[in-house]
Amino acid sequence: MNSELRNLLDRMTVKETVTNSDQSQSWHAHREAERLVDNTYIEELDVLLSVSKSKDERRAAYFILGAIGANTGAVRCAEILLKRVDFEKDKYVLSSLLDSFSKIDKPADISLDAIFRLLDEPRWLVRHSAIRSLRNTNSPAAEDYILAHLLKTDSPFDVTYCHSTLNQIGSLRSIPQISKSVGSRKRDVKISAEAAIRSIQMRNDKSSNEL
């Protein structure tokens, strides 16, 4: 493995006891990772993930893939994260993977079936990350699945996360379902619904003006 990548992973996963982020080697390493644009790391991380027994190391690798994918648009990062979804059983590691996946632009032809299955995941940490992970996608199916989940869930947290995702990927057909939450007594649900509707309408107006 590239020595610079190995060094970064070691710093991201170092065990330390500190009182603030300025003193944390790991915190600074994560901020460094957020700026990465080196695509040569991608395949090395893929190999690492296939053999690593360390949860902390895999979480760090997922974080780096998410950063590189977001910064460079490399679809390969999304592909690697997707194929790892069914392998990760630990809820914290899986949540980290999904959070990294959410940052990457996904083309319409990439299969999101592994993510869709997690929308019914009983562990709320994983389920919420799965909802968020469908941001940055052009897949009409993603909107369909989010709307279906929004229709059946009774969790205000799930509803809020669905609104947040539809805020970014939703079309006009999402508005009737989202509008049902505008009168909610729960502040986050109401505010997220109003914001999503505004965002969808602005996106549609912009698209119409460009025609």
CSV table of C-alpha atoms in Angstrom, one decimal:
chain,number,residue,atom,x,y,z
A,1,MET,CA,0.0,0.0,0.0
A,2,ASN,CA,1.1,3.6,-0.7
A,3,SER,CA,2.9,4.8,2.3
A,4,GLU,CA,1.1,8.1,2.4
A,5,LEU,CA,-2.3,6.3,2.4
A,6,ARG,CA,-1.1,3.9,5.1
A,7,ASN,CA,0.0,6.9,7.2
A,8,LEU,CA,-3.3,8.6,6.8
A,9,LEU,CA,-5.3,5.6,7.8
A,10,ASP,CA,-3.1,5.1,10.8
A,11,ARG,CA,-3.6,8.7,11.9
A,12,MET,CA,-7.4,8.5,11.3
A,13,THR,CA,-7.7,5.4,13.5
A,14,VAL,CA,-5.2,6.3,16.2
A,15,LYS,CA,-6.4,5.7,19.8
A,16,GLU,CA,-6.1,8.9,21.8
A,17,THR,CA,-7.4,10.8,24.7
A,18,VAL,CA,-7.8,14.5,24.0
A,19,THR,CA,-10.0,17.3,25.3
A,20,ASN,CA,-10.6,19.1,22.0
A,21,SER,CA,-10.3,18.7,18.3
A,22,ASP,CA,-7.2,20.8,17.9
A,23,GLN,CA,-5.3,18.3,20.0
A,24,SER,CA,-6.7,15.3,18.1
A,25,GLN,CA,-4.5,13.7,15.4
A,26,SER,CA,-7.5,11.7,14.2
A,27,TRP,CA,-9.6,14.8,13.7
A,28,HIS,CA,-6.9,16.6,11.7
A,29,ALA,CA,-6.4,13.4,9.6
A,30,HIS,CA,-10.1,13.3,8.8
A,31,ARG,CA,-10.0,16.9,7.7
A,32,GLU,CA,-7.1,16.0,5.5
A,33,ALA,CA,-9.0,13.1,4.0
A,34,GLU,CA,-11.9,15.3,3.2
A,35,ARG,CA,-9.7,17.2,0.7
A,36,LEU,CA,-8.4,14.1,-1.1
A,37,VAL,CA,-8.5,14.0,-4.9
A,38,ASP,CA,-6.0,11.1,-5.5
A,39,ASN,CA,-7.8,8.5,-7.6
A,40,THR,CA,-4.9,6.1,-7.2
A,41,TYR,CA,-6.0,5.4,-3.7
A,42,ILE,CA,-9.3,3.9,-4.8
A,43,GLU,CA,-8.2,0.4,-5.9
A,44,GLU,CA,-5.9,0.1,-2.9
A,45,LEU,CA,-8.8,0.8,-0.6
A,46,ASP,CA,-10.9,-1.8,-2.4
A,47,VAL,CA,-8.2,-4.4,-1.7
A,48,LEU,CA,-7.8,-3.3,1.9
A,49,LEU,CA,-11.5,-3.6,2.5
A,50,SER,CA,-11.6,-7.1,1.3
A,51,VAL,CA,-9.1,-8.3,3.9
A,52,SER,CA,-9.2,-5.8,6.8
A,53,LYS,CA,-10.6,-7.2,10.1
A,54,SER,CA,-10.5,-3.8,11.8
A,55,LYS,CA,-13.8,-2.0,12.0
A,56,ASP,CA,-12.0,1.3,12.6
A,57,GLU,CA,-9.8,0.8,9.6
A,58,ARG,CA,-12.8,0.0,7.4
A,59,ARG,CA,-14.7,3.0,8.6
A,60,ALA,CA,-11.7,5.2,7.8
A,61,ALA,CA,-11.4,3.6,4.3
A,62,TYR,CA,-15.1,4.3,3.7
A,63,PHE,CA,-14.7,7.9,4.8
A,64,ILE,CA,-11.8,8.3,2.3
A,65,LEU,CA,-13.7,6.7,-0.6
A,66,GLY,CA,-16.6,9.1,0.1
A,67,ALA,CA,-14.3,12.1,0.1
A,68,ILE,CA,-12.5,11.1,-3.1
A,69,GLY,CA,-15.8,10.3,-4.8
A,70,ALA,CA,-17.4,13.6,-3.8
A,71,ASN,CA,-14.3,15.6,-4.8
A,72,THR,CA,-13.6,13.9,-8.1
A,73,GLY,CA,-16.9,12.4,-9.3
A,74,ALA,CA,-15.3,8.9,-9.5
A,75,VAL,CA,-18.2,6.5,-9.8
A,76,ARG,CA,-15.9,3.7,-8.8
A,77,CYS,CA,-16.0,4.9,-5.2
A,78,ALA,CA,-19.7,4.5,-5.2
A,79,GLU,CA,-19.4,1.0,-6.7
A,80,ILE,CA,-17.0,-0.2,-4.1
A,81,LEU,CA,-19.2,1.2,-1.2
A,82,LEU,CA,-22.3,-0.5,-2.7
A,83,LYS,CA,-20.7,-3.9,-2.9
A,84,ARG,CA,-19.6,-3.6,0.7
A,85,VAL,CA,-23.2,-2.9,2.0
A,86,ASP,CA,-24.1,-6.6,2.4
A,87,PHE,CA,-20.8,-7.5,4.1
A,88,GLU,CA,-21.0,-5.0,6.9
A,89,LYS,CA,-23.0,-6.2,9.9
A,90,ASP,CA,-21.9,-3.7,12.6
A,91,LYS,CA,-24.4,-0.9,12.6
A,92,TYR,CA,-21.8,1.8,13.2
A,93,VAL,CA,-19.6,0.7,10.4
A,94,LEU,CA,-22.5,0.3,8.0
A,95,SER,CA,-23.9,3.7,9.0
A,96,SER,CA,-20.5,5.2,8.2
A,97,LEU,CA,-20.4,3.5,4.9
A,98,LEU,CA,-23.8,4.8,4.0
A,99,ASP,CA,-22.9,8.3,5.1
A,100,SER,CA,-19.9,8.2,2.8
A,101,PHE,CA,-22.1,6.9,-0.1
A,102,SER,CA,-24.5,9.8,0.4
A,103,LYS,CA,-21.7,12.3,-0.6
A,104,ILE,CA,-21.0,10.8,-4.0
A,105,ASP,CA,-23.0,11.7,-7.2
A,106,LYS,CA,-24.6,8.5,-8.4
A,107,PRO,CA,-25.5,8.0,-12.1
A,108,ALA,CA,-29.1,6.9,-12.9
A,109,ASP,CA,-27.9,3.5,-14.1
A,110,ILE,CA,-26.2,2.4,-10.9
A,111,SER,CA,-28.2,-0.3,-9.0
A,112,LEU,CA,-29.3,0.9,-5.6
A,113,ASP,CA,-31.1,-2.3,-4.6
A,114,ALA,CA,-28.8,-2.8,-1.6
A,115,ILE,CA,-29.7,0.6,-0.3
A,116,PHE,CA,-33.5,0.2,-0.9
A,117,ARG,CA,-33.5,-3.0,1.2
A,118,LEU,CA,-32.1,-1.0,4.2
A,119,LEU,CA,-35.1,1.4,4.2
A,120,ASP,CA,-36.9,-1.3,6.2
A,121,GLU,CA,-33.9,-1.9,8.5
A,122,PRO,CA,-35.1,-2.2,12.1
A,123,ARG,CA,-31.9,-0.5,13.4
A,124,TRP,CA,-32.7,3.2,13.2
A,125,LEU,CA,-29.1,4.3,12.9
A,126,VAL,CA,-28.7,2.2,9.7
A,127,ARG,CA,-32.2,3.1,8.4
A,128,HIS,CA,-31.6,6.8,8.7
A,129,SER,CA,-28.2,6.6,7.0
A,130,ALA,CA,-29.8,4.6,4.2
A,131,ILE,CA,-32.4,7.3,3.7
A,132,ARG,CA,-29.7,10.0,3.6
A,133,SER,CA,-27.5,7.9,1.3
A,134,LEU,CA,-30.0,8.3,-1.5
A,135,ARG,CA,-29.0,12.0,-2.0
A,136,ASN,CA,-27.0,12.9,-5.0
A,137,THR,CA,-28.7,10.4,-7.3
A,138,ASN,CA,-30.6,10.8,-10.6
A,139,SER,CA,-32.5,7.5,-10.1
A,140,PRO,CA,-36.3,7.9,-10.3
A,141,ALA,CA,-36.5,4.7,-8.3
A,142,ALA,CA,-34.8,6.4,-5.4
A,143,GLU,CA,-37.6,8.9,-5.2
A,144,ASP,CA,-40.2,6.1,-5.5
A,145,TYR,CA,-38.7,4.2,-2.6
A,146,ILE,CA,-38.4,7.3,-0.4
A,147,LEU,CA,-42.0,8.2,-1.1
A,148,ALA,CA,-43.1,4.7,-0.3
A,149,HIS,CA,-41.3,4.8,3.0
A,150,LEU,CA,-42.7,8.2,3.8
A,151,LEU,CA,-46.2,6.9,3.2
A,152,LYS,CA,-45.8,4.0,5.7
A,153,THR,CA,-43.5,5.3,8.4
A,154,ASP,CA,-44.8,6.7,11.7
A,155,SER,CA,-41.4,7.9,12.9
A,156,PRO,CA,-41.0,11.7,12.8
A,157,PHE,CA,-37.3,11.1,12.5
A,158,ASP,CA,-37.7,9.0,9.4
A,159,VAL,CA,-40.2,11.5,8.0
A,160,THR,CA,-37.7,14.4,8.5
A,161,TYR,CA,-34.9,12.4,6.8
A,162,CYS,CA,-37.2,11.5,3.9
A,163,HIS,CA,-38.0,15.2,3.5
A,164,SER,CA,-34.3,16.1,3.6
A,165,THR,CA,-33.5,13.6,0.8
A,166,LEU,CA,-36.5,14.6,-1.3
A,167,ASN,CA,-35.3,18.2,-0.8
A,168,GLN,CA,-32.4,17.3,-3.0
A,169,ILE,CA,-33.7,14.6,-5.4
A,170,GLY,CA,-37.5,15.1,-5.4
A,171,SER,CA,-39.7,16.1,-8.3
A,172,LEU,CA,-43.1,17.7,-8.4
A,173,ARG,CA,-44.7,14.4,-7.9
A,174,SER,CA,-43.3,14.3,-4.4
A,175,ILE,CA,-45.1,17.5,-3.3
A,176,PRO,CA,-48.5,16.0,-2.5
A,177,GLN,CA,-47.0,13.5,-0.1
A,178,ILE,CA,-44.7,16.0,1.5
A,179,SER,CA,-47.5,18.5,1.8
A,180,LYS,CA,-49.2,16.3,4.3
A,181,SER,CA,-46.5,17.2,6.8
A,182,VAL,CA,-46.8,20.9,6.5
A,183,GLY,CA,-49.3,21.1,9.3
A,184,SER,CA,-47.4,18.8,11.6
A,185,ARG,CA,-47.0,19.9,15.2
A,186,LYS,CA,-43.5,18.5,15.2
A,187,ARG,CA,-41.2,21.4,14.3
A,188,ASP,CA,-38.6,19.5,12.5
A,189,VAL,CA,-41.2,17.6,10.4
A,190,LYS,CA,-43.0,20.8,9.5
A,191,ILE,CA,-39.8,22.8,8.7
A,192,SER,CA,-38.2,20.0,6.6
A,193,ALA,CA,-41.5,19.6,4.6
A,194,GLU,CA,-41.7,23.3,3.8
A,195,ALA,CA,-38.0,23.4,2.8
A,196,ALA,CA,-38.3,20.4,0.6
A,197,ILE,CA,-41.3,21.8,-1.2
A,198,ARG,CA,-39.5,25.1,-1.8
A,199,SER,CA,-36.5,23.4,-3.1
A,200,ILE,CA,-38.4,21.1,-5.5
A,201,GLN,CA,-40.4,24.1,-6.8
A,202,MET,CA,-37.3,26.2,-7.3
A,203,ARG,CA,-35.5,23.3,-9.1
A,204,ASN,CA,-38.5,22.8,-11.4
A,205,ASP,CA,-38.8,26.5,-12.2
A,206,LYS,CA,-35.1,26.6,-13.0
A,207,SER,CA,-35.4,23.6,-15.3
A,208,SER,CA,-38.4,25.1,-17.0
A,209,ASN,CA,-36.6,28.4,-17.6
A,210,GLU,CA,-33.7,26.6,-19.2
A,211,LEU,CA,-35.9,24.9,-21.8
